[in-house]
Amino acid sequence: MHAFDYLEPVTVAEACAMLADHGPRARPLAGGTDLLIQMEMGKVRPEAVVHLGRIEALRGIEWDPQAGLRISAGVTLREVETHPIIRERYPALATAAQVVGSVQIRNLGTLVGNLCNASPSADTSPALLALDGQVEIASPTESFTIPVAEFWTGPGQMVLQPGQLVTGVRLPVPTPSLRTWYYKLAVRKAMDLAMVGVCVALEPRNGSARRVRIALGAVAPTCLRARHAEQLAEQGEITNGCLEAIAEAAVAATSPISDQRASADYRRAMVGSLTRRAFTQLLR
Amino acid sequence: MKRLINLRINGVTYPVEVEPRERLLDVVRYKLDITGPKEGCGTGDCGACTMLIDGKPVTSCLMLAVSTAGREITTVEGLARPGELNDLQRAFVELTAVQCGVCIPGFLVNATALLRENPNPTEEEIRAWLQGNLCRCTGYTKIVDAVMEAARRINARPSPETA
């Protein structure tokens, strides 16, 4: 691995100042399960690595029955997977965290790191999209939130400017009738990347659905919501014909590539199939 | 630039000079000569380098040594007193869960964490927990059997020794 300056801020403000100083030549380090592999392979060569592990303020999961859930940037995937409130109220997110890598990887890797690696196949991203997640961003001068859906701009690319740091993710309180469904399609159960990831959230109402979210992973340059398909699903009773149209609209939202994991055609077919399966199970 | 850190491994504090770019696995193996943890893949996929950090299993090939200063690190050498085997290790030997042995330190360390968190795991739970440990020899069956047998022995004892 190349040599670099190793910086250990203890506050978010310090971290932002360090990231601003070094601009694009600095990288924040959380769990390191993606960054250190890329550095070891020489794919990224930051001149400064800003380790976030000594920042107390980036630890912890906060739950408030009015404000919802806040997961700090230092929280590991294993903490997300095992947290009682997340398992009870955000089961799609707990499941998505649980299918990442192995227990060893989940003890290192963080939810926010998974978000900021900006991989189109990130396991937790469809769940964050379907649950209306917000990304909390700090800079040397301000802090603000943006919807998860507006965070990525391409594979490995996001809206962050030099000096900005993602400090956490927020999820609103789920309505009592909200139901979610998540599926990671992969060859192996562990240590594998998704060929397709689908997360659907909706409120069932006598055969129709409200607040529909259809979030897709590994089928476009970023994870995305199939918004036209969501609108179709909110228009009335979801008959078999209607479900077919929803599935087609979900497929139309994708632009998959063919790679060693799956062909583009297979990915499209599976988006249709998994979307139909999601609605069938959620409306049952 | 080198810096002096204290690594606490198996209850012993080791002052050691490291560069920030040095991985925990390399420092432990090549600077401290604690060679139980192995490098299989170097990308976190195989689990041969598994260590416990503050009791939690992690792949030490994906950690910078400098980030682990002051934390409690356990390798396979720390599972039992020198020259002795604990229940888990003995079960691996007796049930021939070991063939070439390269993956075994990782399996033992990770299975130790499992048994501490879940003293009565089902076969399914053992297989799920050990998903991140690869073995190219045994076919896993005997490894899973050994973990189940170790759990039985530990639970059968009136005052259970830590696995």
GROMACS .gro file of C-alpha atoms in nm:
model
  447
    1MET     CA    1   0.000   0.000   0.000
    2HIS     CA    2   0.127   0.351  -0.076
    3ALA     CA    3   0.229   0.589   0.205
    4PHE     CA    4  -0.020   0.852   0.320
    5ASP     CA    5  -0.083   1.099   0.599
    6TYR     CA    6  -0.299   0.934   0.864
    7LEU     CA    7  -0.522   1.184   1.041
    8GLU     CA    8  -0.733   1.111   1.347
    9PRO     CA    9  -0.984   1.386   1.420
   10VAL     CA   10  -1.191   1.362   1.737
   11THR     CA   11  -1.472   1.595   1.627
   12VAL     CA   12  -1.679   1.626   1.309
   13ALA     CA   13  -1.563   1.988   1.267
   14GLU     CA   14  -1.199   1.875   1.274
   15ALA     CA   15  -1.269   1.602   1.022
   16CYS     CA   16  -1.440   1.845   0.784
   17ALA     CA   17  -1.151   2.091   0.815
   18MET     CA   18  -0.901   1.814   0.731
   19LEU     CA   19  -1.110   1.700   0.435
   20ALA     CA   20  -1.137   2.061   0.314
   21ASP     CA   21  -0.759   2.113   0.349
   22HIS     CA   22  -0.672   1.815   0.132
   23GLY     CA   23  -0.964   1.845  -0.108
   24PRO     CA   24  -1.008   1.551  -0.345
   25ARG     CA   25  -0.674   1.404  -0.232
   26ALA     CA   26  -0.824   1.304   0.106
   27ARG     CA   27  -1.050   1.009   0.181
   28PRO     CA   28  -1.246   0.946   0.500
   29LEU     CA   29  -1.190   0.599   0.649
   30ALA     CA   30  -1.472   0.430   0.842
   31GLY     CA   31  -1.479   0.046   0.839
   32GLY     CA   32  -1.225   0.027   0.557
   33THR     CA   33  -1.373  -0.285   0.396
   34ASP     CA   34  -1.398  -0.111   0.058
   35LEU     CA   35  -1.138   0.167   0.084
   36LEU     CA   36  -0.846  -0.043   0.210
   37ILE     CA   37  -0.896  -0.303  -0.066
   38GLN     CA   38  -0.896  -0.027  -0.329
   39MET     CA   39  -0.583   0.125  -0.172
   40GLU     CA   40  -0.409  -0.213  -0.149
   41MET     CA   41  -0.479  -0.269  -0.521
   42GLY     CA   42  -0.354   0.082  -0.599
   43LYS     CA   43  -0.690   0.185  -0.747
   44VAL     CA   44  -0.714   0.486  -0.516
   45ARG     CA   45  -0.412   0.662  -0.370
   46PRO     CA   46  -0.526   0.930  -0.127
   47GLU     CA   47  -0.249   1.150   0.012
   48ALA     CA   48  -0.444   1.184   0.338
   49VAL     CA   49  -0.665   0.928   0.511
   50VAL     CA   50  -0.902   1.077   0.768
   51HIS     CA   51  -0.987   0.802   1.017
   52LEU     CA   52  -1.332   0.857   1.170
   53GLY     CA   53  -1.303   0.594   1.445
   54ARG     CA   54  -1.202   0.833   1.723
   55ILE     CA   55  -1.502   1.066   1.675
   56GLU     CA   56  -1.741   0.996   1.963
   57ALA     CA   57  -2.023   1.192   1.797
   58LEU     CA   58  -2.031   0.945   1.509
   59ARG     CA   59  -2.129   0.649   1.730
   60GLY     CA   60  -2.475   0.527   1.808
   61ILE     CA   61  -2.826   0.467   1.686
   62GLU     CA   62  -3.096   0.705   1.812
   63TRP     CA   63  -3.465   0.626   1.803
   64ASP     CA   64  -3.739   0.877   1.875
   65PRO     CA   65  -4.105   0.777   1.825
   66GLN     CA   66  -4.175   1.123   1.673
   67ALA     CA   67  -3.851   1.204   1.490
   68GLY     CA   68  -3.768   0.852   1.375
   69LEU     CA   69  -3.434   0.679   1.346
   70ARG     CA   70  -3.087   0.827   1.318
   71ILE     CA   71  -2.790   0.603   1.243
   72SER     CA   72  -2.450   0.770   1.288
   73ALA     CA   73  -2.168   0.728   1.039
   74GLY     CA   74  -1.965   0.507   1.273
   75VAL     CA   75  -2.240   0.247   1.320
   76THR     CA   76  -2.145  -0.093   1.181
   77LEU     CA   77  -2.367  -0.310   0.964
   78ARG     CA   78  -2.366  -0.568   1.243
   79GLU     CA   79  -2.506  -0.307   1.484
   80VAL     CA   80  -2.779  -0.226   1.232
   81GLU     CA   81  -2.858  -0.594   1.178
   82THR     CA   82  -2.892  -0.671   1.550
   83HIS     CA   83  -3.059  -0.351   1.677
   84PRO     CA   84  -3.398  -0.441   1.831
   85ILE     CA   85  -3.578  -0.126   1.708
   86ILE     CA   86  -3.445  -0.166   1.355
   87ARG     CA   87  -3.543  -0.533   1.346
   88GLU     CA   88  -3.893  -0.448   1.468
   89ARG     CA   89  -3.969  -0.128   1.277
   90TYR     CA   90  -3.734  -0.133   0.978
   91PRO     CA   91  -3.703  -0.507   0.902
   92ALA     CA   92  -3.605  -0.447   0.537
   93LEU     CA   93  -3.301  -0.250   0.654
   94ALA     CA   94  -3.205  -0.513   0.914
   95THR     CA   95  -3.229  -0.784   0.647
   96ALA     CA   96  -3.031  -0.577   0.396
   97ALA     CA   97  -2.754  -0.521   0.651
   98GLN     CA   98  -2.752  -0.892   0.736
   99VAL     CA   99  -2.683  -1.006   0.378
  100VAL     CA  100  -2.365  -0.799   0.343
  101GLY     CA  101  -2.040  -1.002   0.332
  102SER     CA  102  -1.982  -1.205   0.649
  103VAL     CA  103  -2.005  -1.138   1.022
  104GLN     CA  104  -1.638  -1.031   1.017
  105ILE     CA  105  -1.706  -0.779   0.740
  106ARG     CA  106  -2.023  -0.652   0.910
  107ASN     CA  107  -1.831  -0.590   1.233
  108LEU     CA  108  -1.604  -0.354   1.038
  109GLY     CA  109  -1.818  -0.207   0.760
  110THR     CA  110  -2.062   0.073   0.833
  111LEU     CA  111  -2.404   0.152   0.689
  112VAL     CA  112  -2.288   0.501   0.591
  113GLY     CA  113  -1.976   0.351   0.434
  114ASN     CA  114  -2.194   0.123   0.223
  115LEU     CA  115  -2.389   0.435   0.114
  116CYS     CA  116  -2.074   0.638   0.041
  117ASN     CA  117  -1.897   0.364  -0.151
  118ALA     CA  118  -2.179   0.443  -0.397
  119SER     CA  119  -2.176   0.099  -0.553
  120PRO     CA  120  -2.484   0.038  -0.768
  121SER     CA  121  -2.508  -0.305  -0.607
  122ALA     CA  122  -2.482  -0.188  -0.243
  123ASP     CA  123  -2.709  -0.418  -0.042
  124THR     CA  124  -2.843  -0.158   0.200
  125SER     CA  125  -2.914   0.116  -0.054
  126PRO     CA  126  -3.248  -0.013  -0.193
  127ALA     CA  127  -3.380  -0.032   0.166
  128LEU     CA  128  -3.267   0.325   0.243
  129LEU     CA  129  -3.441   0.445  -0.076
  130ALA     CA  130  -3.764   0.256  -0.008
  131LEU     CA  131  -3.775   0.385   0.352
  132ASP     CA  132  -3.737   0.751   0.244
  133GLY     CA  133  -3.392   0.784   0.398
  134GLN     CA  134  -3.220   1.119   0.434
  135VAL     CA  135  -2.843   1.170   0.423
  136GLU     CA  136  -2.703   1.401   0.689
  137ILE     CA  137  -2.404   1.599   0.558
  138ALA     CA  138  -2.168   1.825   0.754
  139SER     CA  139  -1.921   2.076   0.612
  140PRO     CA  140  -1.690   2.328   0.781
  141THR     CA  141  -1.970   2.588   0.761
  142GLU     CA  142  -2.305   2.411   0.777
  143SER     CA  143  -2.492   2.085   0.808
  144PHE     CA  144  -2.793   1.978   0.606
  145THR     CA  145  -2.983   1.673   0.483
  146ILE     CA  146  -3.075   1.554   0.136
  147PRO     CA  147  -3.284   1.256   0.024
  148VAL     CA  148  -3.087   0.936  -0.035
  149ALA     CA  149  -3.232   0.935  -0.388
  150GLU     CA  150  -3.040   1.257  -0.466
  151PHE     CA  151  -2.711   1.145  -0.315
  152TRP     CA  152  -2.543   0.941  -0.591
  153THR     CA  153  -2.444   1.069  -0.933
  154GLY     CA  154  -2.285   0.753  -1.076
  155PRO     CA  155  -2.090   0.441  -0.977
  156GLY     CA  156  -1.863   0.552  -0.691
  157GLN     CA  157  -1.980   0.910  -0.742
  158MET     CA  158  -2.187   1.129  -0.512
  159VAL     CA  159  -2.280   1.492  -0.460
  160LEU     CA  160  -2.028   1.547  -0.176
  161GLN     CA  161  -1.793   1.845  -0.215
  162PRO     CA  162  -1.442   1.860  -0.062
  163GLY     CA  163  -1.479   1.928   0.311
  164GLN     CA  164  -1.820   1.761   0.331
  165LEU     CA  165  -1.869   1.449   0.542
  166VAL     CA  166  -2.173   1.225   0.575
  167THR     CA  167  -2.240   1.212   0.950
  168GLY     CA  168  -2.543   0.983   0.947
  169VAL     CA  169  -2.862   0.859   0.790
  170ARG     CA  170  -3.214   0.942   0.905
  171LEU     CA  171  -3.528   0.741   0.847
  172PRO     CA  172  -3.879   0.869   0.921
  173VAL     CA  173  -4.112   0.677   1.155
  174PRO     CA  174  -4.281   0.405   0.948
  175THR     CA  175  -4.661   0.429   0.942
  176PRO     CA  176  -4.828   0.142   1.129
  177SER     CA  177  -4.956  -0.016   0.808
  178LEU     CA  178  -4.628   0.010   0.613
  179ARG     CA  179  -4.504  -0.324   0.484
  180THR     CA  180  -4.168  -0.387   0.323
  181TRP     CA  181  -4.014  -0.662   0.113
  182TYR     CA  182  -3.645  -0.698   0.028
  183TYR     CA  183  -3.469  -0.953  -0.187
  184LYS     CA  184  -3.103  -0.989  -0.279
  185LEU     CA  185  -3.056  -1.210  -0.581
  186ALA     CA  186  -2.704  -1.357  -0.573
  187VAL     CA  187  -2.536  -1.687  -0.654
  188ARG     CA  188  -2.398  -1.740  -0.303
  189LYS     CA  189  -2.563  -1.663   0.030
  190ALA     CA  190  -2.249  -1.495   0.165
  191MET     CA  191  -1.953  -1.294   0.042
  192ASP     CA  192  -2.123  -1.220  -0.288
  193LEU     CA  193  -2.248  -0.911  -0.466
  194ALA     CA  194  -2.609  -0.881  -0.574
  195MET     CA  195  -2.704  -0.953  -0.934
  196VAL     CA  196  -3.025  -0.765  -0.857
  197GLY     CA  197  -3.157  -0.610  -0.535
  198VAL     CA  198  -3.522  -0.515  -0.496
  199CYS     CA  199  -3.688  -0.343  -0.203
  200VAL     CA  200  -4.059  -0.256  -0.213
  201ALA     CA  201  -4.243  -0.064   0.058
  202LEU     CA  202  -4.615   0.012   0.056
  203GLU     CA  203  -4.929   0.047   0.265
  204PRO     CA  204  -5.185  -0.213   0.154
  205ARG     CA  205  -5.551  -0.105   0.137
  206ASN     CA  206  -5.799  -0.375   0.026
  207GLY     CA  207  -5.613  -0.482  -0.286
  208SER     CA  208  -5.475  -0.139  -0.366
  209ALA     CA  209  -5.167   0.031  -0.226
  210ARG     CA  210  -5.057   0.371  -0.099
  211ARG     CA  211  -4.714   0.524  -0.044
  212VAL     CA  212  -4.551   0.284  -0.286
  213ARG     CA  213  -4.173   0.276  -0.314
  214ILE     CA  214  -3.992   0.046  -0.556
  215ALA     CA  215  -3.615   0.062  -0.511
  216LEU     CA  216  -3.375  -0.128  -0.734
  217GLY     CA  217  -3.006  -0.213  -0.699
  218ALA     CA  218  -2.740  -0.343  -0.940
  219VAL     CA  219  -2.945  -0.260  -1.251
  220ALA     CA  220  -2.829   0.097  -1.330
  221PRO     CA  221  -2.527   0.323  -1.265
  222THR     CA  222  -2.678   0.401  -0.922
  223CYS     CA  223  -2.945   0.244  -0.705
  224LEU     CA  224  -3.273   0.408  -0.803
  225ARG     CA  225  -3.647   0.429  -0.749
  226ALA     CA  226  -3.880   0.319  -1.027
  227ARG     CA  227  -4.102   0.623  -0.992
  228HIS     CA  228  -4.335   0.560  -1.287
  229ALA     CA  229  -4.399   0.208  -1.161
  230GLU     CA  230  -4.470   0.353  -0.814
  231GLN     CA  231  -4.729   0.592  -0.963
  232LEU     CA  232  -4.899   0.311  -1.154
  233ALA     CA  233  -4.919   0.110  -0.832
  234GLU     CA  234  -5.096   0.394  -0.651
  235GLN     CA  235  -5.372   0.434  -0.910
  236GLY     CA  236  -5.624   0.183  -0.781
  237GLU     CA  237  -5.687  -0.184  -0.735
  238ILE     CA  238  -5.381  -0.387  -0.831
  239THR     CA  239  -5.521  -0.653  -1.062
  240ASN     CA  240  -5.304  -0.908  -1.239
  241GLY     CA  241  -5.299  -0.692  -1.551
  242CYS     CA  242  -5.206  -0.388  -1.347
  243LEU     CA  243  -4.925  -0.582  -1.175
  244GLU     CA  244  -4.788  -0.671  -1.517
  245ALA     CA  245  -4.780  -0.300  -1.610
  246ILE     CA  246  -4.606  -0.215  -1.281
  247ALA     CA  247  -4.342  -0.480  -1.340
  248GLU     CA  248  -4.288  -0.356  -1.697
  249ALA     CA  249  -4.251   0.001  -1.573
  250ALA     CA  250  -3.999  -0.114  -1.311
  251VAL     CA  251  -3.796  -0.287  -1.584
  252ALA     CA  252  -3.818   0.027  -1.801
  253ALA     CA  253  -3.655   0.228  -1.519
  254THR     CA  254  -3.339   0.016  -1.536
  255SER     CA  255  -3.032   0.034  -1.759
  256PRO     CA  256  -2.837  -0.275  -1.657
  257ILE     CA  257  -2.501  -0.389  -1.786
  258SER     CA  258  -2.382  -0.741  -1.861
  259ASP     CA  259  -2.090  -0.848  -1.644
  260GLN     CA  260  -1.942  -1.161  -1.488
  261ARG     CA  261  -2.234  -1.185  -1.246
  262ALA     CA  262  -2.528  -1.165  -1.488
  263SER     CA  263  -2.635  -1.048  -1.830
  264ALA     CA  264  -2.839  -0.733  -1.879
  265ASP     CA  265  -3.130  -0.940  -2.013
  266TYR     CA  266  -3.129  -1.163  -1.706
  267ARG     CA  267  -3.120  -0.861  -1.476
  268ARG     CA  268  -3.418  -0.706  -1.657
  269ALA     CA  269  -3.613  -1.031  -1.639
  270MET     CA  270  -3.540  -1.063  -1.266
  271VAL     CA  271  -3.647  -0.705  -1.191
  272GLY     CA  272  -3.986  -0.787  -1.346
  273SER     CA  273  -4.013  -1.118  -1.168
  274LEU     CA  274  -3.906  -0.988  -0.826
  275THR     CA  275  -4.133  -0.682  -0.854
  276ARG     CA  276  -4.431  -0.910  -0.921
  277ARG     CA  277  -4.330  -1.132  -0.631
  278ALA     CA  278  -4.297  -0.832  -0.397
  279PHE     CA  279  -4.646  -0.703  -0.471
  280THR     CA  280  -4.801  -1.049  -0.456
  281GLN     CA  281  -4.656  -1.107  -0.110
  282LEU     CA  282  -4.715  -0.757   0.027
  283LEU     CA  283  -5.081  -0.742  -0.084
  284ARG     CA  284  -5.166  -1.095   0.025
  285MET     CA  285   0.599   0.856   0.891
  286LYS     CA  286   0.647   0.590   1.157
  287ARG     CA  287   0.472   0.617   1.486
  288LEU     CA  288   0.496   0.421   1.809
  289ILE     CA  289   0.171   0.252   1.909
  290ASN     CA  290   0.073   0.003   2.177
  291LEU     CA  291  -0.098  -0.309   2.049
  292ARG     CA  292  -0.271  -0.515   2.314
  293ILE     CA  293  -0.276  -0.876   2.195
  294ASN     CA  294  -0.386  -1.179   2.398
  295GLY     CA  295  -0.352  -0.975   2.717
  296VAL     CA  296   0.003  -0.854   2.647
  297THR     CA  297   0.088  -0.497   2.550
  298TYR     CA  298   0.338  -0.467   2.264
  299PRO     CA  299   0.491  -0.128   2.186
  300VAL     CA  300   0.558  -0.136   1.812
  301GLU     CA  301   0.666   0.113   1.546
  302VAL     CA  302   0.436   0.113   1.246
  303GLU     CA  303   0.369   0.314   0.937
  304PRO     CA  304   0.003   0.409   0.894
  305ARG     CA  305  -0.015   0.202   0.575
  306GLU     CA  306   0.072  -0.124   0.752
  307ARG     CA  307  -0.212  -0.371   0.791
  308LEU     CA  308  -0.286  -0.522   1.132
  309LEU     CA  309  -0.233  -0.873   0.994
  310ASP     CA  310   0.118  -0.793   0.869
  311VAL     CA  311   0.226  -0.618   1.190
  312VAL     CA  312   0.103  -0.907   1.404
  313ARG     CA  313   0.265  -1.174   1.187
  314TYR     CA  314   0.590  -1.012   1.075
  315LYS     CA  315   0.675  -0.760   1.348
  316LEU     CA  316   0.541  -0.944   1.652
  317ASP     CA  317   0.589  -1.299   1.520
  318ILE     CA  318   0.237  -1.403   1.618
  319THR     CA  319   0.176  -1.624   1.316
  320GLY     CA  320  -0.155  -1.796   1.397
  321PRO     CA  321  -0.359  -1.559   1.179
  322LYS     CA  322  -0.301  -1.639   0.811
  323GLU     CA  323  -0.335  -1.442   0.493
  324GLY     CA  324  -0.554  -1.625   0.244
  325CYS     CA  325  -0.704  -1.372   0.008
  326GLY     CA  326  -0.613  -1.028   0.145
  327THR     CA  327  -0.957  -0.897   0.051
  328GLY     CA  328  -1.172  -1.002   0.346
  329ASP     CA  329  -1.332  -1.295   0.165
  330CYS     CA  330  -1.168  -1.603   0.322
  331GLY     CA  331  -1.157  -1.535   0.697
  332ALA     CA  332  -0.814  -1.697   0.756
  333CYS     CA  333  -0.690  -1.372   0.916
  334THR     CA  334  -0.983  -1.344   1.160
  335MET     CA  335  -0.899  -1.185   1.496
  336LEU     CA  336  -1.124  -1.059   1.774
  337ILE     CA  337  -1.112  -0.685   1.836
  338ASP     CA  338  -1.282  -0.601   2.165
  339GLY     CA  339  -1.444  -0.946   2.139
  340LYS     CA  340  -1.581  -0.903   1.787
  341PRO     CA  341  -1.452  -1.112   1.494
  342VAL     CA  342  -1.303  -0.906   1.210
  343THR     CA  343  -1.084  -0.968   0.906
  344SER     CA  344  -0.747  -0.825   1.010
  345CYS     CA  345  -0.630  -0.794   0.648
  346LEU     CA  346  -0.877  -0.505   0.616
  347MET     CA  347  -0.756  -0.306   0.914
  348LEU     CA  348  -0.471  -0.064   0.960
  349ALA     CA  349  -0.266  -0.153   1.266
  350VAL     CA  350  -0.258   0.212   1.366
  351SER     CA  351  -0.639   0.218   1.395
  352THR     CA  352  -0.637  -0.066   1.650
  353ALA     CA  353  -0.400   0.092   1.903
  354GLY     CA  354  -0.527   0.041   2.257
  355ARG     CA  355  -0.799  -0.207   2.165
  356GLU     CA  356  -0.818  -0.562   2.295
  357ILE     CA  357  -0.698  -0.798   2.021
  358THR     CA  358  -0.728  -1.179   2.036
  359THR     CA  359  -0.565  -1.426   1.798
  360VAL     CA  360  -0.584  -1.805   1.801
  361GLU     CA  361  -0.279  -1.802   2.032
  362GLY     CA  362  -0.494  -1.634   2.298
  363LEU     CA  363  -0.778  -1.889   2.308
  364ALA     CA  364  -0.609  -2.126   2.555
  365ARG     CA  365  -0.305  -2.121   2.782
  366PRO     CA  366   0.021  -2.203   2.600
  367GLY     CA  367   0.057  -2.577   2.546
  368GLU     CA  368  -0.310  -2.642   2.622
  369LEU     CA  369  -0.623  -2.677   2.412
  370ASN     CA  370  -0.966  -2.549   2.503
  371ASP     CA  371  -1.289  -2.738   2.434
  372LEU     CA  372  -1.331  -2.593   2.089
  373GLN     CA  373  -0.977  -2.674   1.981
  374ARG     CA  374  -0.997  -3.025   2.128
  375ALA     CA  375  -1.323  -3.089   1.943
  376PHE     CA  376  -1.159  -2.980   1.615
  377VAL     CA  377  -0.876  -3.228   1.673
  378GLU     CA  378  -1.092  -3.519   1.791
  379LEU     CA  379  -1.350  -3.484   1.514
  380THR     CA  380  -1.078  -3.440   1.248
  381ALA     CA  381  -1.209  -3.101   1.147
  382VAL     CA  382  -0.854  -3.008   1.049
  383GLN     CA  383  -0.681  -3.114   0.730
  384CYS     CA  384  -0.418  -2.877   0.589
  385GLY     CA  385  -0.494  -2.635   0.873
  386VAL     CA  386  -0.439  -2.297   0.710
  387CYS     CA  387  -0.799  -2.184   0.760
  388ILE     CA  388  -0.833  -2.330   1.111
  389PRO     CA  389  -0.704  -2.034   1.319
  390GLY     CA  390  -0.971  -1.819   1.153
  391PHE     CA  391  -1.243  -2.078   1.212
  392LEU     CA  392  -1.144  -2.120   1.579
  393VAL     CA  393  -1.139  -1.747   1.648
  394ASN     CA  394  -1.468  -1.683   1.469
  395ALA     CA  395  -1.641  -1.985   1.627
  396THR     CA  396  -1.523  -1.863   1.969
  397ALA     CA  397  -1.711  -1.538   1.911
  398LEU     CA  398  -2.020  -1.735   1.805
  399LEU     CA  399  -2.021  -1.954   2.118
  400ARG     CA  400  -1.979  -1.652   2.345
  401GLU     CA  401  -2.277  -1.481   2.183
  402ASN     CA  402  -2.486  -1.793   2.127
  403PRO     CA  403  -2.380  -2.086   2.350
  404ASN     CA  404  -2.635  -2.323   2.191
  405PRO     CA  405  -2.622  -2.262   1.818
  406THR     CA  406  -2.814  -2.474   1.570
  407GLU     CA  407  -2.634  -2.621   1.272
  408GLU     CA  408  -2.793  -2.353   1.055
  409GLU     CA  409  -2.671  -2.077   1.287
  410ILE     CA  410  -2.318  -2.218   1.285
  411ARG     CA  411  -2.314  -2.234   0.906
  412ALA     CA  412  -2.448  -1.878   0.879
  413TRP     CA  413  -2.192  -1.744   1.125
  414LEU     CA  414  -1.901  -1.920   0.953
  415GLN     CA  415  -2.001  -1.807   0.603
  416GLY     CA  416  -1.699  -1.578   0.589
  417ASN     CA  417  -1.448  -1.858   0.658
  418LEU     CA  418  -1.342  -2.067   0.361
  419CYS     CA  419  -1.195  -2.417   0.387
  420ARG     CA  420  -1.071  -2.592   0.073
  421CYS     CA  421  -1.013  -2.933   0.237
  422THR     CA  422  -1.284  -3.048   0.472
  423GLY     CA  423  -1.613  -2.973   0.304
  424TYR     CA  424  -1.718  -2.797   0.629
  425THR     CA  425  -1.922  -3.087   0.768
  426LYS     CA  426  -1.666  -3.183   1.032
  427ILE     CA  427  -1.598  -2.821   1.120
  428VAL     CA  428  -1.967  -2.765   1.189
  429ASP     CA  429  -1.982  -3.093   1.385
  430ALA     CA  430  -1.682  -2.984   1.594
  431VAL     CA  431  -1.842  -2.651   1.685
  432MET     CA  432  -2.163  -2.830   1.788
  433GLU     CA  433  -1.965  -3.081   1.994
  434ALA     CA  434  -1.769  -2.803   2.163
  435ALA     CA  435  -2.094  -2.626   2.251
  436ARG     CA  436  -2.228  -2.950   2.405
  437ARG     CA  437  -1.912  -3.001   2.613
  438ILE     CA  438  -1.900  -2.642   2.734
  439ASN     CA  439  -2.267  -2.647   2.830
  440ALA     CA  440  -2.237  -2.985   3.002
  441ARG     CA  441  -1.980  -2.851   3.247
  442PRO     CA  442  -2.118  -2.719   3.579
  443SER     CA  443  -1.905  -2.404   3.574
  444PRO     CA  444  -1.844  -2.336   3.206
  445GLU     CA  445  -1.500  -2.236   3.093
  446THR     CA  446  -1.496  -1.972   2.828
  447ALA     CA  447  -1.464  -2.129   2.486
   0.00000   0.00000   0.00000
